[in-house]
Coordinates of C-alpha atoms in Angstrom, one line a residue:
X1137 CA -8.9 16.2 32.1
X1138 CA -11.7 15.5 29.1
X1139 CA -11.0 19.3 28.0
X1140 CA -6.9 18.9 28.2
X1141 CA -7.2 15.7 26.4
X1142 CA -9.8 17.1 23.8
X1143 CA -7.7 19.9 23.2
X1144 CA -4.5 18.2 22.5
X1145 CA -6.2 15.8 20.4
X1146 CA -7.7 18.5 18.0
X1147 CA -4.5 20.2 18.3
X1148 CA -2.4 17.0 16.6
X1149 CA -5.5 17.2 14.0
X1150 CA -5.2 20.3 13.2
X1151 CA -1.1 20.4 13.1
X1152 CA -1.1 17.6 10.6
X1153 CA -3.7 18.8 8.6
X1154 CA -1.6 22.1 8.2
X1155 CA 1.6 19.7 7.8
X1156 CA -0.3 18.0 4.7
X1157 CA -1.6 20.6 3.0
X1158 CA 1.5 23.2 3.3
X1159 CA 3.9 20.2 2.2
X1160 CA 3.0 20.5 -1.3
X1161 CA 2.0 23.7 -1.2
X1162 CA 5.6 25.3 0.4
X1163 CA 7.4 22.9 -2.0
X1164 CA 8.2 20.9 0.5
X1165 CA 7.8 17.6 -1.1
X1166 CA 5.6 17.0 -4.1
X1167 CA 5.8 15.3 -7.9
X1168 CA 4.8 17.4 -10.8
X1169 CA 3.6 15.4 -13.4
X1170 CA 3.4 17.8 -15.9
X1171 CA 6.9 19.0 -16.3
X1172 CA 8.2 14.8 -14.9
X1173 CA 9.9 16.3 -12.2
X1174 CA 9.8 16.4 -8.0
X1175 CA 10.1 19.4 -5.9
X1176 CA 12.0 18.5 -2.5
X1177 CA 12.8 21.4 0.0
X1178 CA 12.1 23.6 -2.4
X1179 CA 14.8 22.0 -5.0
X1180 CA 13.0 20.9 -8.2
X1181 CA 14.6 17.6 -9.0
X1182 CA 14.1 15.3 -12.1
X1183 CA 12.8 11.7 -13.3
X1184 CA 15.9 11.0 -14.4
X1185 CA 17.8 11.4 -11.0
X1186 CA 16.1 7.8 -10.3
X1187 CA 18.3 7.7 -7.4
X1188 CA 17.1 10.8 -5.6
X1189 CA 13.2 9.9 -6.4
X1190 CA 13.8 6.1 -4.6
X1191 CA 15.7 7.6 -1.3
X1192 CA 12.9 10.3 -1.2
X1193 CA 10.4 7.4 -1.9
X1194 CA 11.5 5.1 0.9
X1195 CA 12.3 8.2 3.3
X1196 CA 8.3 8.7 3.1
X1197 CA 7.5 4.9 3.3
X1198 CA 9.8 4.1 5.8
X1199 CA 8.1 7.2 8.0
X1200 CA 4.7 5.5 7.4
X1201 CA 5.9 2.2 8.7
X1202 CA 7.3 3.7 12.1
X1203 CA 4.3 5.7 12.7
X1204 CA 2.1 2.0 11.7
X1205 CA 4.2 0.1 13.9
X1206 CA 4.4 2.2 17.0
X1207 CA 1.1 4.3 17.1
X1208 CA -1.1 2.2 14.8
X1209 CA -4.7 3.1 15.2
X1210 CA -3.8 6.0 17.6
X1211 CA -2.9 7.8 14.6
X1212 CA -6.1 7.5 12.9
X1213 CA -7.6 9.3 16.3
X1214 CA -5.0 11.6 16.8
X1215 CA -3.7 12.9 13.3
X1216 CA -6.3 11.9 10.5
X1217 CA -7.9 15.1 9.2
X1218 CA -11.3 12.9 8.0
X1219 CA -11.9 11.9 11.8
X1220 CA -12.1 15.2 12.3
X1221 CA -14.0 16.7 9.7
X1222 CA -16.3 13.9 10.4
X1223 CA -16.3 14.4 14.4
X1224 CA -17.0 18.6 13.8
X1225 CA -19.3 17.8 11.4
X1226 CA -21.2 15.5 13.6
X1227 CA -21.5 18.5 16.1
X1228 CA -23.2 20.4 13.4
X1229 CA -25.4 17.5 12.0
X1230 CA -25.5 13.7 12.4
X1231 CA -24.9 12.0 9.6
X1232 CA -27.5 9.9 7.6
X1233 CA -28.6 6.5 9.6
X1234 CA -27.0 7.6 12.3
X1235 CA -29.6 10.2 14.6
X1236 CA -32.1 12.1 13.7
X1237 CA -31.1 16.2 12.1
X1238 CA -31.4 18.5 14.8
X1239 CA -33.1 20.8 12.0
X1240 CA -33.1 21.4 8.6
X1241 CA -30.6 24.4 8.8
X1242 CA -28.6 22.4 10.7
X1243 CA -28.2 20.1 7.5
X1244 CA -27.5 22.7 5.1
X1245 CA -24.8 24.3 7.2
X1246 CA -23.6 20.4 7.2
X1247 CA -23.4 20.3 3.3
X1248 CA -21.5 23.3 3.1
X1249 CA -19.2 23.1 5.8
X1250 CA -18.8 19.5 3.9
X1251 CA -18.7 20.8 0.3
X1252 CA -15.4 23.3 2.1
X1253 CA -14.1 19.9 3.6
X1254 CA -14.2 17.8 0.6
X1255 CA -12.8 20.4 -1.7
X1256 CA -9.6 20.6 0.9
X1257 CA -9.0 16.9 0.4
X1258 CA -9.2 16.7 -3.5
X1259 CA -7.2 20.1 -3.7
X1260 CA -4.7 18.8 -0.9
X1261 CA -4.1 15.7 -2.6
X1262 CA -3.8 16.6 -6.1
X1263 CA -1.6 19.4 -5.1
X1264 CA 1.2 17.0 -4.3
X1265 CA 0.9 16.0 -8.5
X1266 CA 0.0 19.0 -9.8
X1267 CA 0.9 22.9 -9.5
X1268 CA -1.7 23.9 -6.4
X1269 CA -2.0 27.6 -8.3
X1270 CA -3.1 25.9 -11.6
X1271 CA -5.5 23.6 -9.8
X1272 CA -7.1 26.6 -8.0
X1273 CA -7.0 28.7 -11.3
X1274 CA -8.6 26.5 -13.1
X1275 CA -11.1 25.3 -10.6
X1276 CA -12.9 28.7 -10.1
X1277 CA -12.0 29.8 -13.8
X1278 CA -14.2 26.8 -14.4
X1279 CA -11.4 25.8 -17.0
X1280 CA -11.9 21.7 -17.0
X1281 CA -8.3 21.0 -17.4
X1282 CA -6.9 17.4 -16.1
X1283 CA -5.6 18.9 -12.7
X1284 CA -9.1 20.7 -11.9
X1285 CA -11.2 17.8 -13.1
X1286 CA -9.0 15.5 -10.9
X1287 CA -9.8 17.5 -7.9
X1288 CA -13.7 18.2 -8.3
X1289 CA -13.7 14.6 -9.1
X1290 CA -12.3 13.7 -5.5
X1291 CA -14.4 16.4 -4.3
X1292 CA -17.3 14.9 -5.3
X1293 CA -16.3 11.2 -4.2
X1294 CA -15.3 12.8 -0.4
X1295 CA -18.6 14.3 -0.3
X1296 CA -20.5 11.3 -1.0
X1297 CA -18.2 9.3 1.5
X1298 CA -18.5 11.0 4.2
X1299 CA -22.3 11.9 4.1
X1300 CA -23.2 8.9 3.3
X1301 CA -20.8 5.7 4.5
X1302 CA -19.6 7.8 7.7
X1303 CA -16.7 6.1 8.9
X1304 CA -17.2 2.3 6.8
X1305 CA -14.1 3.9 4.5
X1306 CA -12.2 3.3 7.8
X1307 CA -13.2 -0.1 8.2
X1308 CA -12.4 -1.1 4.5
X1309 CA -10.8 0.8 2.4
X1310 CA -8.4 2.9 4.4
X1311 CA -4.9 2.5 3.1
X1312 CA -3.4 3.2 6.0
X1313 CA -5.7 1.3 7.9
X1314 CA -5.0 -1.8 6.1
X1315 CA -1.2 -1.6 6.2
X1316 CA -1.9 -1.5 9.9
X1317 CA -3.7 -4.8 10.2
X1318 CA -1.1 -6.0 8.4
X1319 CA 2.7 -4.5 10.4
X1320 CA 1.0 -3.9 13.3
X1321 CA 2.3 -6.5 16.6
X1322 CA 1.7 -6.9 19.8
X1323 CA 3.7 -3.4 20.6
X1324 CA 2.0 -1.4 18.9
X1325 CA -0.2 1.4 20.9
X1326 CA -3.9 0.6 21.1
X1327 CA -6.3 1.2 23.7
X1328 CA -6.4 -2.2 26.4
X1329 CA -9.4 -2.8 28.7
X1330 CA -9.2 -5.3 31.4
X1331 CA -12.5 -6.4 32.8
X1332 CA -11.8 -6.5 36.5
X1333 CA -11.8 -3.1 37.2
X1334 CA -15.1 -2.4 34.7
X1335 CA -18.1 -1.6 36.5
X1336 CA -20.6 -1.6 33.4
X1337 CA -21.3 2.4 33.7
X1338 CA -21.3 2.5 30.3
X1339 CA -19.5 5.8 29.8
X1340 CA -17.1 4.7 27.7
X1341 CA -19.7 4.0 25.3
X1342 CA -21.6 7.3 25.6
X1343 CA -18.3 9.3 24.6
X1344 CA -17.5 7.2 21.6
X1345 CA -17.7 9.8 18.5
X1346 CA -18.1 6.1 16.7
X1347 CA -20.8 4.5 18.4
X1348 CA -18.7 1.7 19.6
X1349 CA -18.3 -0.2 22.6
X1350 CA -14.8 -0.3 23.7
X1351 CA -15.1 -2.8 25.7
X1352 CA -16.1 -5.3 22.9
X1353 CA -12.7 -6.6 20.2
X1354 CA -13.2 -3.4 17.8
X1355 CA -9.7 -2.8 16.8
X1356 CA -11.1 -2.4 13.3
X1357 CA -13.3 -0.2 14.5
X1358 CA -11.9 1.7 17.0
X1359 CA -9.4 5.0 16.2
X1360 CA -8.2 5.0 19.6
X1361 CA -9.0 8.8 19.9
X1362 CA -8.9 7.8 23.8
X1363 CA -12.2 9.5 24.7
X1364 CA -13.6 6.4 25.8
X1365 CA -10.4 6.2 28.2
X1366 CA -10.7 9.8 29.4
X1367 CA -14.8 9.2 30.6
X1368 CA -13.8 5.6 32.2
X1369 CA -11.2 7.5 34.1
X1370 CA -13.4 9.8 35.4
X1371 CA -16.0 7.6 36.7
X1372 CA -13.3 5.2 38.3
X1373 CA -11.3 8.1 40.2
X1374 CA -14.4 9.0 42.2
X1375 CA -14.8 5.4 43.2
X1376 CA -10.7 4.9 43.5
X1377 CA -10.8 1.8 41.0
X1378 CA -8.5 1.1 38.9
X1379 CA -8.8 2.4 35.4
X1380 CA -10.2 -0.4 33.0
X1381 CA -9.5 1.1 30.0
X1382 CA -5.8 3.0 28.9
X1383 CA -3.4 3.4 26.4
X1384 CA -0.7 0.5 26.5
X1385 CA 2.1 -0.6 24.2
X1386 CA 1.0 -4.2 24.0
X1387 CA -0.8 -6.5 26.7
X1388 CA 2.2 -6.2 28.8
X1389 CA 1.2 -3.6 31.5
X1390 CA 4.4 -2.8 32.3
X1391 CA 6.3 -2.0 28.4
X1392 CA 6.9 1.2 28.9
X1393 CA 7.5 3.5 26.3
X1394 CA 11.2 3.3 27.1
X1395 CA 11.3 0.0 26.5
X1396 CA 9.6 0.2 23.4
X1397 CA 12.3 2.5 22.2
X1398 CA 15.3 0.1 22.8
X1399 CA 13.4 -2.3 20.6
X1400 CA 16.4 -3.8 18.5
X1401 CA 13.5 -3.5 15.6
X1402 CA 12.3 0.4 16.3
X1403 CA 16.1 1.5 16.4
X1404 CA 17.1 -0.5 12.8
X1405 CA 13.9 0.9 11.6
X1406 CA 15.1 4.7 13.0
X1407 CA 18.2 3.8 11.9
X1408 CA 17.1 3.3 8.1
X1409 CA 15.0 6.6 8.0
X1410 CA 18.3 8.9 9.4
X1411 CA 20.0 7.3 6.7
X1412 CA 17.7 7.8 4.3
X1413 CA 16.7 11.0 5.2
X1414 CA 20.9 12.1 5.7
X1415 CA 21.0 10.9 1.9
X1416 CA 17.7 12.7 0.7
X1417 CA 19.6 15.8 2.0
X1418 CA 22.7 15.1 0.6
X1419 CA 21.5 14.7 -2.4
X1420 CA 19.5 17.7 -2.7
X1421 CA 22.2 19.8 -1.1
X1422 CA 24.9 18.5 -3.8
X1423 CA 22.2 18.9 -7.1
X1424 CA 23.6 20.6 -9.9
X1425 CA 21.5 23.0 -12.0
X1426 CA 23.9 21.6 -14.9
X1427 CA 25.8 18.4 -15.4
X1428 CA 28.2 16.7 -17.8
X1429 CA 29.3 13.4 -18.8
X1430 CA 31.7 12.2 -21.0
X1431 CA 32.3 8.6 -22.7
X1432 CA 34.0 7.2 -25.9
X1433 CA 31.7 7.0 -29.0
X1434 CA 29.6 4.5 -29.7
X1435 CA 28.4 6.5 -33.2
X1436 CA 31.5 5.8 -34.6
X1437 CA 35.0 4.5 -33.9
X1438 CA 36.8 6.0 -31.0
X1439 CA 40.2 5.5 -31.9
X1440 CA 40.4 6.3 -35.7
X1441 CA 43.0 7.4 -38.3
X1442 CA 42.7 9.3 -41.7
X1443 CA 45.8 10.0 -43.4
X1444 CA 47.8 12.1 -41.7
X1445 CA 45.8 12.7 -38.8
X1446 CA 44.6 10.3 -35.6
X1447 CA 41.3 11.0 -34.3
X1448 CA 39.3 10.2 -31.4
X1449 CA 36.0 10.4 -31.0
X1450 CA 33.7 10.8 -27.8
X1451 CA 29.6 11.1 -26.8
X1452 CA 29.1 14.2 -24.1
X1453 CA 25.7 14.4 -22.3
X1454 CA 24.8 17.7 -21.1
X1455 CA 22.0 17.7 -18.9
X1456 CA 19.8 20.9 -17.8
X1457 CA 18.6 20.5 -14.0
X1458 CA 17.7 24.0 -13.8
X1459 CA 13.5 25.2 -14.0
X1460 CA 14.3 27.4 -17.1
X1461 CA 15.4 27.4 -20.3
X1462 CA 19.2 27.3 -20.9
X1463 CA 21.5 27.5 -23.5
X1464 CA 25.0 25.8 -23.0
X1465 CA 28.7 26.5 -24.8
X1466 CA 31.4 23.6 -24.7
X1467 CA 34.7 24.1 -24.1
X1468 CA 37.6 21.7 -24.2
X1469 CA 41.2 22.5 -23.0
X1470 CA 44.3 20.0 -23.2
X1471 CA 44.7 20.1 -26.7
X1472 CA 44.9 23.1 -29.4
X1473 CA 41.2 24.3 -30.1
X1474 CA 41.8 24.2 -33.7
X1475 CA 41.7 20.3 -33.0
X1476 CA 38.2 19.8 -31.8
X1477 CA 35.0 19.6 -33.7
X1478 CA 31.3 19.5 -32.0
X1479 CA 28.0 18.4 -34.7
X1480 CA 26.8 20.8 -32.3
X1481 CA 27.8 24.1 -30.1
X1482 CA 26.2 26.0 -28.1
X1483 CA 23.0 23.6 -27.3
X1484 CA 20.2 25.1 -25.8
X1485 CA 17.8 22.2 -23.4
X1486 CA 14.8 23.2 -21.9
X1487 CA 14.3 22.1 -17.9
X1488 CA 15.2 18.8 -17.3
X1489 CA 16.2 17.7 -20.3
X1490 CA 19.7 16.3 -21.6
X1491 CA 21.0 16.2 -25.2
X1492 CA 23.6 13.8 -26.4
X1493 CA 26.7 16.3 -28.8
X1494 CA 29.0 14.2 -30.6
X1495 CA 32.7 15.4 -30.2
X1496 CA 36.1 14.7 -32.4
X1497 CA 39.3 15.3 -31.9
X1498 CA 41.6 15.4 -34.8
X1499 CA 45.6 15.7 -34.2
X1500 CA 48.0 15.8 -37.2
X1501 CA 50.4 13.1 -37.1
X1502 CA 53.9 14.0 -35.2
X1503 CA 51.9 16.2 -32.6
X1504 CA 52.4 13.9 -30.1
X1505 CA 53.9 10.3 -30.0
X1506 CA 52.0 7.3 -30.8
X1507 CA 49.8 5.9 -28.2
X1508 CA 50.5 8.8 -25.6
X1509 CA 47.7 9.5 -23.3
X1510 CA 46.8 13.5 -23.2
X1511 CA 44.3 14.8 -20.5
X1512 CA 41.3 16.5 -21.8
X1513 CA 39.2 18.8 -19.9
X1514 CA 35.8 19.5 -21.0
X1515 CA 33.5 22.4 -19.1
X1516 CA 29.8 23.5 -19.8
X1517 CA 29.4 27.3 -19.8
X1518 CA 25.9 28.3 -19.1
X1519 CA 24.0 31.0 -20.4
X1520 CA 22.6 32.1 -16.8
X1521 CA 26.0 33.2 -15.2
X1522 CA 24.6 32.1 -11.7
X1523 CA 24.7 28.4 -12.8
X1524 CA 28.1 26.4 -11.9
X1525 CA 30.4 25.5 -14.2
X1526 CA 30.0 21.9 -14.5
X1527 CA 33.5 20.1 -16.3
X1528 CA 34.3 16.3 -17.5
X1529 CA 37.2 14.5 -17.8
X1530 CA 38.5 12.5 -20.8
X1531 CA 41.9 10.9 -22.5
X1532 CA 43.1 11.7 -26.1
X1533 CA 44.9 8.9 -27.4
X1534 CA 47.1 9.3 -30.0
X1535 CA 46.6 6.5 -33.0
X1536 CA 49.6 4.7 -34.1
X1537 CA 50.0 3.7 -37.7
X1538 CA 49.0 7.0 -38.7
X1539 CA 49.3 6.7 -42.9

């Protein structure tokens, strides 16, 4: 049983320390400050697309609060990769106030099995804001650029954490620990000990990676890795008591986890993160590499006459969603070409950008009859033929009172 549960616990370390670090790195999900833009699935999307960034914001925070509210500090022994680079680091070495060294090799290999550690978590985490090739590039080209500086920067500070304060980051400073001292409730998962079955072996205290005693009120302290549960049960069963110390949702012994999951809270809380999710994909699935929008002027009249001719006069926002460089040709079809006029055509954006081209349409008096409504189609012709064809709609109104 202690191997099985060891195992699967360093297993659900090790799968979500792959999970963070291939996120950003597979384009997953990441921003790129640089170029003001956010890669989801694979899809680079843009600032501007504020809708898209605040799904995929809350998708992500909405996550965080389920796994707060259900697992709390199970998580923390279960999935965060610092417990365990601090728990295989202890195997090497002990950390400083903690034991004695077992020798002085055994403290270099510490430090550089550390330096490799620390480096994964500035590089891992800077990757979700920066390109993780640049970062890497620069790092060992010793090229001090914002991105590399960033990460040898949090290098440095994870170093000195976890040589030095071992696990008081935990206690105080731990975002996610926080946010659980906050949302967490009397249903959330923590490790329960009930004093009638103890027999004061102290085991549970001998397996603690933390040095805690379980039995004491350390829910600040305690990651709930279950160790201490797995050497309580193993004393117990020999002498057929009951186990003192396990897993429980709440004080109630008998919540089940069924129960928990027909909480009228869990399922509006699952509820919002399908939907949010369902939107985060729908929006990435219906991005366009090119977009168009059309509107009446605002530089200038947009019903106007001149003698013998009525005008009308428009703003079109061309917008290039695409990673490259592209160079767009307007088109407008409803009325005789010799009647439009762009300031500007083609118009060449680079990624992510949008440009604002002022349109007119000038019709010579008797074309049409006075204040008839004539449907204009406007399409954006890229210079990549792989990009869509993205079209607006518009009205040409024709002036009356034409001189």
């Amino acid at each position: 049983m202690t191997n099985r549960h060891l195992m699967y616990r360093r297993l659900m370390q090790l799968i979500t320390a792959f999970i963070l670090i291939v996120t950003p790195i597979g384009g997953i999900f990441r921003l790129d400050v640089p170029s003001k833009s956010f890669v989801v699935f694979g899809q680079k999307l843009w600032f501007q697309e504020t809708y898209l960034l605040i799904v995929t914001l809350l998708f992500f925070l909405f996550v965080l609060i389920g796994v707060i509210k259900i697992l709390g500090r199970v998580a923390c022994g279960w999935m965060c990769p610092r417990n365990l680079m601090i728990e295989l680091l202890e195997k090497i070495a002990p950390s400083l106030g903690v034991a004695k060294p077992k020798s002085l090799i055994h403290v270099m290999l510490r430090v550089v099995v550390q330096v490799i550690f620390a480096f994964l978590v500035g590089f891992t985490f800077f990757s979700y804001f920066f390109d993780w090739k640049v970062i890497l590039q620069d790092v060992f080209s010793l090229t001090f650029s914002l991105p590399a500086s960033l990460t040898l920067a949090l290098t440095v500070l994870s170093f000195i954490d976890v040589f030095v304060f071992h696990h008081t980051f935990c206690q105080v400073a731990c975002p996610y620990g926080l946010m659980q001292s906050i949302l967490g409730d009397e249903k959330t998962m923590a490790i329960h000990f009930d004093s009638d079955g103890c027999i004061k072996c102290n085991a549970c205290t001998k397996a603690c990676f933390l040095h805690i005693d379980p039995k004491s009120e350390a829910r600040l302290t305690c990651v709930a890795c279950g160790d201490c549960t797995v050497a309580c049960q193993k004393v117990t069963s020999r002498r057929g008591k009951p186990i003192p110390l396990r897993y429980r949702f709440g004080d109630n012994d008998h919540l089940t986890v069924g129960r928990f999951f027909r909480d009228l809270r869990f399922l509006f809380l699952g509820g919002i993160v399908v939907l949010l999710f369902s939107g985060l994909l729908l929006g990435v699935i219906k991005h366009q590499s090119v977009a168009i929008a059309m509107a009446p002027a605002k530089w200038s009249k947009a019903i106007a006459v001149v003698p013998g001719m009525g005008i009308n006069n428009y703003q079109i926002y061309v917008n290039n969603g695409s990673n490259q460089v592209r160079t767009y040709r307007l088109e407008v079809t409803g009325v005789d070409p010799s009647f439009i006029f762009f300031n500007e055509n083609p118009v060449t954006l680079s990624p992510g950008t949008d440009q604002e081209v002022r349109l007119t349409v000038k019709v010579p008096k008797g074309t049409y009859i006075e204040n008839d409504s004539i449907p204009l189609t406007i399409r954006v012709h890229s210079s990549n033929p792989d990009d869509p064809i993205a079209e607006a709609k518009g009205i040409f109104v024709m002036p009356s009172n034409i001189p």
